[in-house]
Amino acid sequence: MTTTVDSILAEYAGAGRDALIPILQRVQEREGYLSTDAIVRIGEKLDLPAAKIYGVATFYNQFRFQPRGKNHIMICRGTACHVKGSAKVLENISHRTGVEPGRTSRDGQFSIEVVACMGACALAPAVNVNGHFYPKVSPTKVDRLIQDCRDEETN
Amino acid sequence: MIKFEVDNVSVEAKEGDTILGALRRNGVNVPTLCHMEDLAPTGACRICVVEVDGMRGLVPACSYPVAEGMKIKSRSPRVIEARRTVTQLLLANHPDDCLYCSRSGNCELQTIATELGVRQRLYRGQRATRKLDVSSPSVVRDPEKCILCGRCVRMCEEVQGVSAIDFIGRGSSTVIGTAFDRGLNVSSCINCGQCIVVCPTGALTERSHVDEVIAALADPDKYVVVQHAPAISVTIAEEFGVKPGTDADGRLVAALRRAGFDKVFDTSFSADLTIMEEGSELISRIRNNGVLPMITSCSPGWIKYVETFYPQLLPNVSTCKSPQQMLGALIKSFFAQTQGIAPEKIVSVSIMPCTAKKFEAQRPEFAPNGLPDVDYVLTTREAARLLRTCGINMERLEPDNADTPFGERSSAGKIFGAGGGVMEAAIRSAHFLLTGKELSEPKLTALRGTKDRKEMQLDIDGLKVGVAVVSGLGNARTLMNEIAAGRSDIHFIEVMACPGGCVGGGGQPIGLDRESVKERMKTLYNIDRDDALRVSHKNANVQRLYREFLGEPLGHRSHELLHTHYGKRDVLR
Ligand code: SF4
Ligand code: SF4
Ligand code: SF4
Ligand code: FES
């Protein structure tokens, strides 16, 4: 695993601290999240403390620090979705799965990601689970959606 | 000189002054929260705003330079309103906990709210529920009381070079935290407590052991002894409102005895002992081609720093335990034996200027057979709290002497409390051990004062020895990098984790500034100037301890009780 990070870091040989964000993005692209090991390796390379990197990374919504769950739920928090009540949807999903945005449940079943806009404003509020798209998600729909995910697991 | 006006009064400022500096010098108080002495301003909190004629917006006094002819309004309705609003916003999601808060009475937020006459809650923000971090044996973090001023982060990063904590997240969910929000105990934190001393609120406090000590004192089956570090007597009076630099040595001893401690010992005694061991170790390293430069090991924050960031330098670190741990080991061995008390019955308490000492005391290295040599460490602040809880008025007590066999000290042991003092004490004794003669002048001016780095080249009967003193880990890092880069004219280094040494320790009274650190140091050096016994090797009780129990410095018993080894530490850094 560290080798992926090392190979990315190798591409940035000689780079300074301003390369931090691009490096973090590349690592997340390849590994799906930023692991402790990855952050420590990046820190050694750029001479940056882990707390500093974590601070910078948490400033941006795009980074996650746990691997994705089996069901990766993306919730749109763009303006249109917000107007149509996406905050409530997020709260519901979070409550039903017991997972906070940006996190993964302990059993690895669910992870939640908040995205700025999915470009499906006409179908707000929009949710995406493992690439599958759900339009006009009402709170009741959330219940079914989560149940479906769970059922799939037991079957 | 710059002439300017404040509230229609003409005053003067120095070139390069900020508005804040100039106003304060001219008797105008300006509240600040994010401002830190000696560090570049960030202008983050905006509580310090003033009005400047000709400028549209209000100006943060801490980060704006005064200019010739400037007309400043420091107390206009607009200024007061703005400051009140900032305060109101800070209080919007602040817990109403003053009554139960350890900082009540010396909380800067509380003071500012009071001074500005903020008497009711205007905005009710959502109160964030955030977990207390009690994972560290030294520092407790309560994020709910944090106002995000950033002082702790800057102290940790810019002064200490540790960066265990930073701003995590963004917007209203921003918190101060460690990498991956883990406990402070698994971060790169070295427990120095400097963040506590600069925190304006109750968000950072020490892990308190006052209640445990009170319980032990009340337990008839326990024999409770206490040791107090060299820097305590010159700082504890500040906790009771006395001005910095007041020595309360004898009265502190009397107060502790009143509190019910069975014996009151002076850690300056084991500082003298440390000098005997460390001085001998240095000479042995020089004579036998040992690893040099040798680096002092009294400061447990420094030790953890080496273990975390410079493990390759561990062989350079003296094997001597710190004075606290030396005395702790002696109390539960030599003292217990001679008094016929079972070591399990003894509760060994120490009063230290330092939160890292709490961490040190619970290290497995210092608990032979699972029985810790030191049971509880109280900071200066906690010791004052203990005395207050017990209703003891130190000022009214007659001074008293510490108990034998660990009560006598030289003033060389006493100056351990000032950055540079260990080195000065060590040179005095090393000179004697090498030549059989005393230094003609025991005062080593080059090693005194609050400079970041102090160096000196000595010639001891033809033996050339280079010494350096640093305090504050950022300064230590600079020196260590020079050593790593091959610098070889330095043979002995004193490092103290806290700026200024123990007088500036993370367990010292809140409200630490450069001036009070200087006053505390001055008092220690005045004690030294006036003392009859100024060298550790002449401490009669130390000599007796060697004769009757330890044998020789670096001898078998010493090795067993007074020396140790440290190892590399793997943490998230
Ligand atoms: S931090 Fe200050 S304002 Fe907040 S509860 Fe404690 S004393 Fe009161
Ligand atoms: S105790 Fe020292 S090292 Fe730890 S967080 Fe505070 S300032 Fe940083
Ligand atoms: S913990 Fe204290 S020093 Fe640190 S940001 Fe919060 S209030 Fe400021
Ligand atoms: S003290 Fe000036 S902006 Fe905070």
PDB file of N, CA and C in Angstrom, chain B residues 309-385:
ATOM      1  N   PHE B 309      11.442  12.722  17.908  1.00  0.00           N
ATOM      2  CA  PHE B 309      11.940  13.394  16.706  1.00  0.00           C
ATOM      3  C   PHE B 309      13.422  13.149  16.414  1.00  0.00           C
ATOM      4  N   TYR B 310      14.211  12.848  17.429  1.00  0.00           N
ATOM      5  CA  TYR B 310      15.651  12.668  17.212  1.00  0.00           C
ATOM      6  C   TYR B 310      16.178  11.395  17.873  1.00  0.00           C
ATOM      7  N   PRO B 311      15.562  10.244  17.581  1.00  0.00           N
ATOM      8  CA  PRO B 311      16.005   9.017  18.265  1.00  0.00           C
ATOM      9  C   PRO B 311      17.489   8.731  18.051  1.00  0.00           C
ATOM     10  N   GLN B 312      18.030   9.210  16.926  1.00  0.00           N
ATOM     11  CA  GLN B 312      19.456   8.965  16.675  1.00  0.00           C
ATOM     12  C   GLN B 312      20.340   9.673  17.689  1.00  0.00           C
ATOM     13  N   LEU B 313      19.767  10.650  18.429  1.00  0.00           N
ATOM     14  CA  LEU B 313      20.565  11.365  19.429  1.00  0.00           C
ATOM     15  C   LEU B 313      20.433  10.750  20.828  1.00  0.00           C
ATOM     16  N   LEU B 314      19.656   9.677  20.960  1.00  0.00           N
ATOM     17  CA  LEU B 314      19.471   9.086  22.295  1.00  0.00           C
ATOM     18  C   LEU B 314      20.796   8.713  22.976  1.00  0.00           C
ATOM     19  N   PRO B 315      21.781   8.193  22.247  1.00  0.00           N
ATOM     20  CA  PRO B 315      23.055   7.887  22.922  1.00  0.00           C
ATOM     21  C   PRO B 315      23.749   9.124  23.479  1.00  0.00           C
ATOM     22  N   ASN B 316      23.394  10.297  22.980  1.00  0.00           N
ATOM     23  CA  ASN B 316      24.001  11.521  23.492  1.00  0.00           C
ATOM     24  C   ASN B 316      23.369  11.977  24.801  1.00  0.00           C
ATOM     25  N   VAL B 317      22.154  11.506  25.044  1.00  0.00           N
ATOM     26  CA  VAL B 317      21.438  11.972  26.225  1.00  0.00           C
ATOM     27  C   VAL B 317      22.024  11.314  27.471  1.00  0.00           C
ATOM     28  N   SER B 318      22.272  12.117  28.476  1.00  0.00           N
ATOM     29  CA  SER B 318      22.803  11.603  29.734  1.00  0.00           C
ATOM     30  C   SER B 318      21.895  10.495  30.262  1.00  0.00           C
ATOM     31  N   THR B 319      22.479   9.501  30.878  1.00  0.00           N
ATOM     32  CA  THR B 319      21.667   8.413  31.425  1.00  0.00           C
ATOM     33  C   THR B 319      21.087   8.780  32.791  1.00  0.00           C
ATOM     34  N   CYS B 320      21.440   9.956  33.299  1.00  0.00           N
ATOM     35  CA  CYS B 320      20.916  10.369  34.603  1.00  0.00           C
ATOM     36  C   CYS B 320      19.404  10.523  34.552  1.00  0.00           C
ATOM     37  N   LYS B 321      18.732  10.017  35.583  1.00  0.00           N
ATOM     38  CA  LYS B 321      17.323  10.334  35.739  1.00  0.00           C
ATOM     39  C   LYS B 321      17.210  11.819  36.076  1.00  0.00           C
ATOM     40  N   SER B 322      16.006  12.337  35.964  1.00  0.00           N
ATOM     41  CA  SER B 322      15.800  13.732  36.349  1.00  0.00           C
ATOM     42  C   SER B 322      15.852  13.826  37.870  1.00  0.00           C
ATOM     43  N   PRO B 323      16.078  15.021  38.409  1.00  0.00           N
ATOM     44  CA  PRO B 323      16.083  15.171  39.870  1.00  0.00           C
ATOM     45  C   PRO B 323      14.804  14.630  40.527  1.00  0.00           C
ATOM     46  N   GLN B 324      13.642  14.854  39.892  1.00  0.00           N
ATOM     47  CA  GLN B 324      12.399  14.314  40.462  1.00  0.00           C
ATOM     48  C   GLN B 324      12.490  12.801  40.618  1.00  0.00           C
ATOM     49  N   GLN B 325      12.941  12.127  39.564  1.00  0.00           N
ATOM     50  CA  GLN B 325      12.945  10.661  39.606  1.00  0.00           C
ATOM     51  C   GLN B 325      14.072  10.126  40.479  1.00  0.00           C
ATOM     52  N   MET B 326      15.184  10.848  40.573  1.00  0.00           N
ATOM     53  CA  MET B 326      16.248  10.428  41.489  1.00  0.00           C
ATOM     54  C   MET B 326      15.724  10.442  42.922  1.00  0.00           C
ATOM     55  N   LEU B 327      15.079  11.555  43.270  1.00  0.00           N
ATOM     56  CA  LEU B 327      14.589  11.655  44.639  1.00  0.00           C
ATOM     57  C   LEU B 327      13.473  10.631  44.876  1.00  0.00           C
ATOM     58  N   GLY B 328      12.621  10.463  43.880  1.00  0.00           N
ATOM     59  CA  GLY B 328      11.562   9.462  43.985  1.00  0.00           C
ATOM     60  C   GLY B 328      12.135   8.083  44.277  1.00  0.00           C
ATOM     61  N   ALA B 329      13.189   7.718  43.546  1.00  0.00           N
ATOM     62  CA  ALA B 329      13.811   6.403  43.730  1.00  0.00           C
ATOM     63  C   ALA B 329      14.427   6.288  45.124  1.00  0.00           C
ATOM     64  N   LEU B 330      15.042   7.373  45.592  1.00  0.00           N
ATOM     65  CA  LEU B 330      15.684   7.329  46.912  1.00  0.00           C
ATOM     66  C   LEU B 330      14.650   7.255  48.036  1.00  0.00           C
ATOM     67  N   ILE B 331      13.512   7.938  47.831  1.00  0.00           N
ATOM     68  CA  ILE B 331      12.490   7.954  48.876  1.00  0.00           C
ATOM     69  C   ILE B 331      11.967   6.543  49.122  1.00  0.00           C
ATOM     70  N   LYS B 332      11.726   5.817  48.036  1.00  0.00           N
ATOM     71  CA  LYS B 332      11.158   4.478  48.231  1.00  0.00           C
ATOM     72  C   LYS B 332      12.216   3.387  48.423  1.00  0.00           C
ATOM     73  N   SER B 333      13.486   3.771  48.434  1.00  0.00           N
ATOM     74  CA  SER B 333      14.524   2.776  48.744  1.00  0.00           C
ATOM     75  C   SER B 333      15.248   3.181  50.030  1.00  0.00           C
ATOM     76  N   PHE B 334      16.229   4.046  49.886  1.00  0.00           N
ATOM     77  CA  PHE B 334      17.049   4.467  51.020  1.00  0.00           C
ATOM     78  C   PHE B 334      16.220   5.007  52.189  1.00  0.00           C
ATOM     79  N   PHE B 335      15.348   5.946  51.880  1.00  0.00           N
ATOM     80  CA  PHE B 335      14.552   6.574  52.942  1.00  0.00           C
ATOM     81  C   PHE B 335      13.635   5.554  53.607  1.00  0.00           C
ATOM     82  N   ALA B 336      12.941   4.751  52.793  1.00  0.00           N
ATOM     83  CA  ALA B 336      12.030   3.743  53.339  1.00  0.00           C
ATOM     84  C   ALA B 336      12.788   2.786  54.253  1.00  0.00           C
ATOM     85  N   GLN B 337      13.950   2.337  53.782  1.00  0.00           N
ATOM     86  CA  GLN B 337      14.757   1.408  54.594  1.00  0.00           C
ATOM     87  C   GLN B 337      15.182   2.022  55.910  1.00  0.00           C
ATOM     88  N   THR B 338      15.784   3.234  55.837  1.00  0.00           N
ATOM     89  CA  THR B 338      16.310   3.823  57.066  1.00  0.00           C
ATOM     90  C   THR B 338      15.202   4.175  58.049  1.00  0.00           C
ATOM     91  N   GLN B 339      14.011   4.471  57.534  1.00  0.00           N
ATOM     92  CA  GLN B 339      12.909   4.814  58.436  1.00  0.00           C
ATOM     93  C   GLN B 339      12.097   3.596  58.841  1.00  0.00           C
ATOM     94  N   GLY B 340      12.382   2.472  58.213  1.00  0.00           N
ATOM     95  CA  GLY B 340      11.607   1.271  58.499  1.00  0.00           C
ATOM     96  C   GLY B 340      10.155   1.373  58.059  1.00  0.00           C
ATOM     97  N   ILE B 341       9.931   2.028  56.921  1.00  0.00           N
ATOM     98  CA  ILE B 341       8.570   2.132  56.383  1.00  0.00           C
ATOM     99  C   ILE B 341       8.503   1.301  55.102  1.00  0.00           C
ATOM    100  N   ALA B 342       7.442   0.522  54.960  1.00  0.00           N
ATOM    101  CA  ALA B 342       7.293  -0.255  53.730  1.00  0.00           C
ATOM    102  C   ALA B 342       7.064   0.695  52.565  1.00  0.00           C
ATOM    103  N   PRO B 343       7.799   0.510  51.458  1.00  0.00           N
ATOM    104  CA  PRO B 343       7.645   1.411  50.307  1.00  0.00           C
ATOM    105  C   PRO B 343       6.192   1.497  49.827  1.00  0.00           C
ATOM    106  N   GLU B 344       5.424   0.428  49.988  1.00  0.00           N
ATOM    107  CA  GLU B 344       4.026   0.442  49.528  1.00  0.00           C
ATOM    108  C   GLU B 344       3.186   1.423  50.342  1.00  0.00           C
ATOM    109  N   LYS B 345       3.639   1.710  51.548  1.00  0.00           N
ATOM    110  CA  LYS B 345       2.881   2.624  52.409  1.00  0.00           C
ATOM    111  C   LYS B 345       3.138   4.086  52.067  1.00  0.00           C
ATOM    112  N   ILE B 346       4.243   4.301  51.356  1.00  0.00           N
ATOM    113  CA  ILE B 346       4.625   5.688  51.064  1.00  0.00           C
ATOM    114  C   ILE B 346       3.878   6.203  49.839  1.00  0.00           C
ATOM    115  N   VAL B 347       3.292   7.379  49.996  1.00  0.00           N
ATOM    116  CA  VAL B 347       2.752   8.079  48.828  1.00  0.00           C
ATOM    117  C   VAL B 347       3.696   9.239  48.554  1.00  0.00           C
ATOM    118  N   SER B 348       4.341   9.166  47.394  1.00  0.00           N
ATOM    119  CA  SER B 348       5.358  10.145  47.064  1.00  0.00           C
ATOM    120  C   SER B 348       4.784  11.184  46.099  1.00  0.00           C
ATOM    121  N   VAL B 349       4.716  12.425  46.586  1.00  0.00           N
ATOM    122  CA  VAL B 349       4.122  13.506  45.795  1.00  0.00           C
ATOM    123  C   VAL B 349       5.233  14.463  45.401  1.00  0.00           C
ATOM    124  N   SER B 350       5.149  15.018  44.227  1.00  0.00           N
ATOM    125  CA  SER B 350       6.114  16.061  43.908  1.00  0.00           C
ATOM    126  C   SER B 350       5.396  17.273  43.336  1.00  0.00           C
ATOM    127  N   ILE B 351       5.928  18.427  43.655  1.00  0.00           N
ATOM    128  CA  ILE B 351       5.378  19.687  43.136  1.00  0.00           C
ATOM    129  C   ILE B 351       6.367  20.204  42.104  1.00  0.00           C
ATOM    130  N   MET B 352       5.888  20.315  40.893  1.00  0.00           N
ATOM    131  CA  MET B 352       6.762  20.588  39.765  1.00  0.00           C
ATOM    132  C   MET B 352       6.222  21.744  38.937  1.00  0.00           C
ATOM    133  N   PRO B 353       7.115  22.440  38.251  1.00  0.00           N
ATOM    134  CA  PRO B 353       6.679  23.554  37.394  1.00  0.00           C
ATOM    135  C   PRO B 353       6.187  23.062  36.043  1.00  0.00           C
ATOM    136  N   CYS B 354       5.855  21.791  35.950  1.00  0.00           N
ATOM    137  CA  CYS B 354       5.909  21.110  34.674  1.00  0.00           C
ATOM    138  C   CYS B 354       4.788  20.087  34.547  1.00  0.00           C
ATOM    139  N   THR B 355       4.120  20.054  33.387  1.00  0.00           N
ATOM    140  CA  THR B 355       3.116  19.018  33.180  1.00  0.00           C
ATOM    141  C   THR B 355       3.753  17.740  32.620  1.00  0.00           C
ATOM    142  N   ALA B 356       4.923  17.879  31.985  1.00  0.00           N
ATOM    143  CA  ALA B 356       5.595  16.684  31.456  1.00  0.00           C
ATOM    144  C   ALA B 356       6.080  15.786  32.594  1.00  0.00           C
ATOM    145  N   LYS B 357       6.284  16.377  33.777  1.00  0.00           N
ATOM    146  CA  LYS B 357       6.684  15.571  34.933  1.00  0.00           C
ATOM    147  C   LYS B 357       5.603  14.563  35.303  1.00  0.00           C
ATOM    148  N   LYS B 358       4.352  14.902  35.007  1.00  0.00           N
ATOM    149  CA  LYS B 358       3.262  13.961  35.262  1.00  0.00           C
ATOM    150  C   LYS B 358       3.416  12.743  34.365  1.00  0.00           C
ATOM    151  N   PHE B 359       3.788  13.037  33.135  1.00  0.00           N
ATOM    152  CA  PHE B 359       4.032  11.957  32.187  1.00  0.00           C
ATOM    153  C   PHE B 359       5.243  11.134  32.622  1.00  0.00           C
ATOM    154  N   GLU B 360       6.304  11.833  33.011  1.00  0.00           N
ATOM    155  CA  GLU B 360       7.529  11.150  33.421  1.00  0.00           C
ATOM    156  C   GLU B 360       7.264  10.195  34.588  1.00  0.00           C
ATOM    157  N   ALA B 361       6.493  10.676  35.570  1.00  0.00           N
ATOM    158  CA  ALA B 361       6.275   9.882  36.778  1.00  0.00           C
ATOM    159  C   ALA B 361       5.570   8.565  36.473  1.00  0.00           C
ATOM    160  N   GLN B 362       4.773   8.537  35.387  1.00  0.00           N
ATOM    161  CA  GLN B 362       4.068   7.291  35.119  1.00  0.00           C
ATOM    162  C   GLN B 362       4.758   6.447  34.045  1.00  0.00           C
ATOM    163  N   ARG B 363       5.974   6.812  33.664  1.00  0.00           N
ATOM    164  CA  ARG B 363       6.716   5.974  32.716  1.00  0.00           C
ATOM    165  C   ARG B 363       7.066   4.654  33.386  1.00  0.00           C
ATOM    166  N   PRO B 364       6.953   3.560  32.648  1.00  0.00           N
ATOM    167  CA  PRO B 364       7.264   2.256  33.245  1.00  0.00           C
ATOM    168  C   PRO B 364       8.705   2.158  33.755  1.00  0.00           C
ATOM    169  N   GLU B 365       9.619   2.932  33.130  1.00  0.00           N
ATOM    170  CA  GLU B 365      11.016   2.902  33.586  1.00  0.00           C
ATOM    171  C   GLU B 365      11.120   3.275  35.058  1.00  0.00           C
ATOM    172  N   PHE B 366      10.148   4.054  35.543  1.00  0.00           N
ATOM    173  CA  PHE B 366      10.258   4.590  36.896  1.00  0.00           C
ATOM    174  C   PHE B 366       9.272   3.939  37.857  1.00  0.00           C
ATOM    175  N   ALA B 367       8.911   2.700  37.548  1.00  0.00           N
ATOM    176  CA  ALA B 367       8.048   1.953  38.455  1.00  0.00           C
ATOM    177  C   ALA B 367       8.627   0.555  38.632  1.00  0.00           C
ATOM    178  N   PRO B 368       9.739   0.462  39.355  1.00  0.00           N
ATOM    179  CA  PRO B 368      10.344  -0.857  39.547  1.00  0.00           C
ATOM    180  C   PRO B 368       9.339  -1.781  40.243  1.00  0.00           C
ATOM    181  N   ASN B 369       9.185  -2.978  39.743  1.00  0.00           N
ATOM    182  CA  ASN B 369       8.192  -3.937  40.250  1.00  0.00           C
ATOM    183  C   ASN B 369       6.786  -3.363  40.283  1.00  0.00           C
ATOM    184  N   GLY B 370       6.494  -2.469  39.359  1.00  0.00           N
ATOM    185  CA  GLY B 370       5.138  -1.941  39.267  1.00  0.00           C
ATOM    186  C   GLY B 370       4.804  -0.875  40.292  1.00  0.00           C
ATOM    187  N   LEU B 371       5.727  -0.558  41.165  1.00  0.00           N
ATOM    188  CA  LEU B 371       5.465   0.469  42.188  1.00  0.00           C
ATOM    189  C   LEU B 371       6.137   1.775  41.763  1.00  0.00           C
ATOM    190  N   PRO B 372       5.322   2.781  41.396  1.00  0.00           N
ATOM    191  CA  PRO B 372       5.945   4.012  40.887  1.00  0.00           C
ATOM    192  C   PRO B 372       6.782   4.716  41.951  1.00  0.00           C
ATOM    193  N   ASP B 373       7.916   5.256  41.530  1.00  0.00           N
ATOM    194  CA  ASP B 373       8.773   5.999  42.456  1.00  0.00           C
ATOM    195  C   ASP B 373       8.110   7.301  42.885  1.00  0.00           C
ATOM    196  N   VAL B 374       7.381   7.913  41.958  1.00  0.00           N
ATOM    197  CA  VAL B 374       6.633   9.125  42.286  1.00  0.00           C
ATOM    198  C   VAL B 374       5.166   8.843  41.991  1.00  0.00           C
ATOM    199  N   ASP B 375       4.307   9.046  42.970  1.00  0.00           N
ATOM    200  CA  ASP B 375       2.898   8.680  42.769  1.00  0.00           C
ATOM    201  C   ASP B 375       2.082   9.793  42.128  1.00  0.00           C
ATOM    202  N   TYR B 376       2.231  11.002  42.632  1.00  0.00           N
ATOM    203  CA  TYR B 376       1.449  12.110  42.078  1.00  0.00           C
ATOM    204  C   TYR B 376       2.336  13.320  41.860  1.00  0.00           C
ATOM    205  N   VAL B 377       2.124  13.946  40.729  1.00  0.00           N
ATOM    206  CA  VAL B 377       2.829  15.196  40.449  1.00  0.00           C
ATOM    207  C   VAL B 377       1.810  16.322  40.425  1.00  0.00           C
ATOM    208  N   LEU B 378       2.059  17.350  41.189  1.00  0.00           N
ATOM    209  CA  LEU B 378       1.212  18.543  41.148  1.00  0.00           C
ATOM    210  C   LEU B 378       1.989  19.673  40.498  1.00  0.00           C
ATOM    211  N   THR B 379       1.317  20.434  39.650  1.00  0.00           N
ATOM    212  CA  THR B 379       1.961  21.630  39.114  1.00  0.00           C
ATOM    213  C   THR B 379       1.940  22.714  40.193  1.00  0.00           C
ATOM    214  N   THR B 380       2.662  23.791  39.927  1.00  0.00           N
ATOM    215  CA  THR B 380       2.635  24.933  40.844  1.00  0.00           C
ATOM    216  C   THR B 380       1.184  25.375  41.073  1.00  0.00           C
ATOM    217  N   ARG B 381       0.436  25.409  39.966  1.00  0.00           N
ATOM    218  CA  ARG B 381      -0.967  25.847  40.060  1.00  0.00           C
ATOM    219  C   ARG B 381      -1.779  24.920  40.961  1.00  0.00           C
ATOM    220  N   GLU B 382      -1.564  23.604  40.790  1.00  0.00           N
ATOM    221  CA  GLU B 382      -2.314  22.658  41.623  1.00  0.00           C
ATOM    222  C   GLU B 382      -1.892  22.734  43.085  1.00  0.00           C
ATOM    223  N   ALA B 383      -0.601  22.953  43.310  1.00  0.00           N
ATOM    224  CA  ALA B 383      -0.136  23.051  44.694  1.00  0.00           C
ATOM    225  C   ALA B 383      -0.839  24.216  45.382  1.00  0.00           C
ATOM    226  N   ALA B 384      -0.973  25.323  44.648  1.00  0.00           N
ATOM    227  CA  ALA B 384      -1.671  26.478  45.211  1.00  0.00           C
ATOM    228  C   ALA B 384      -3.134  26.126  45.481  1.00  0.00           C
ATOM    229  N   ARG B 385      -3.726  25.373  44.555  1.00  0.00           N
ATOM    230  CA  ARG B 385      -5.123  24.963  44.722  1.00  0.00           C
ATOM    231  C   ARG B 385      -5.268  24.070  45.967  1.00  0.00           C
TER     232      ARG B 385
END
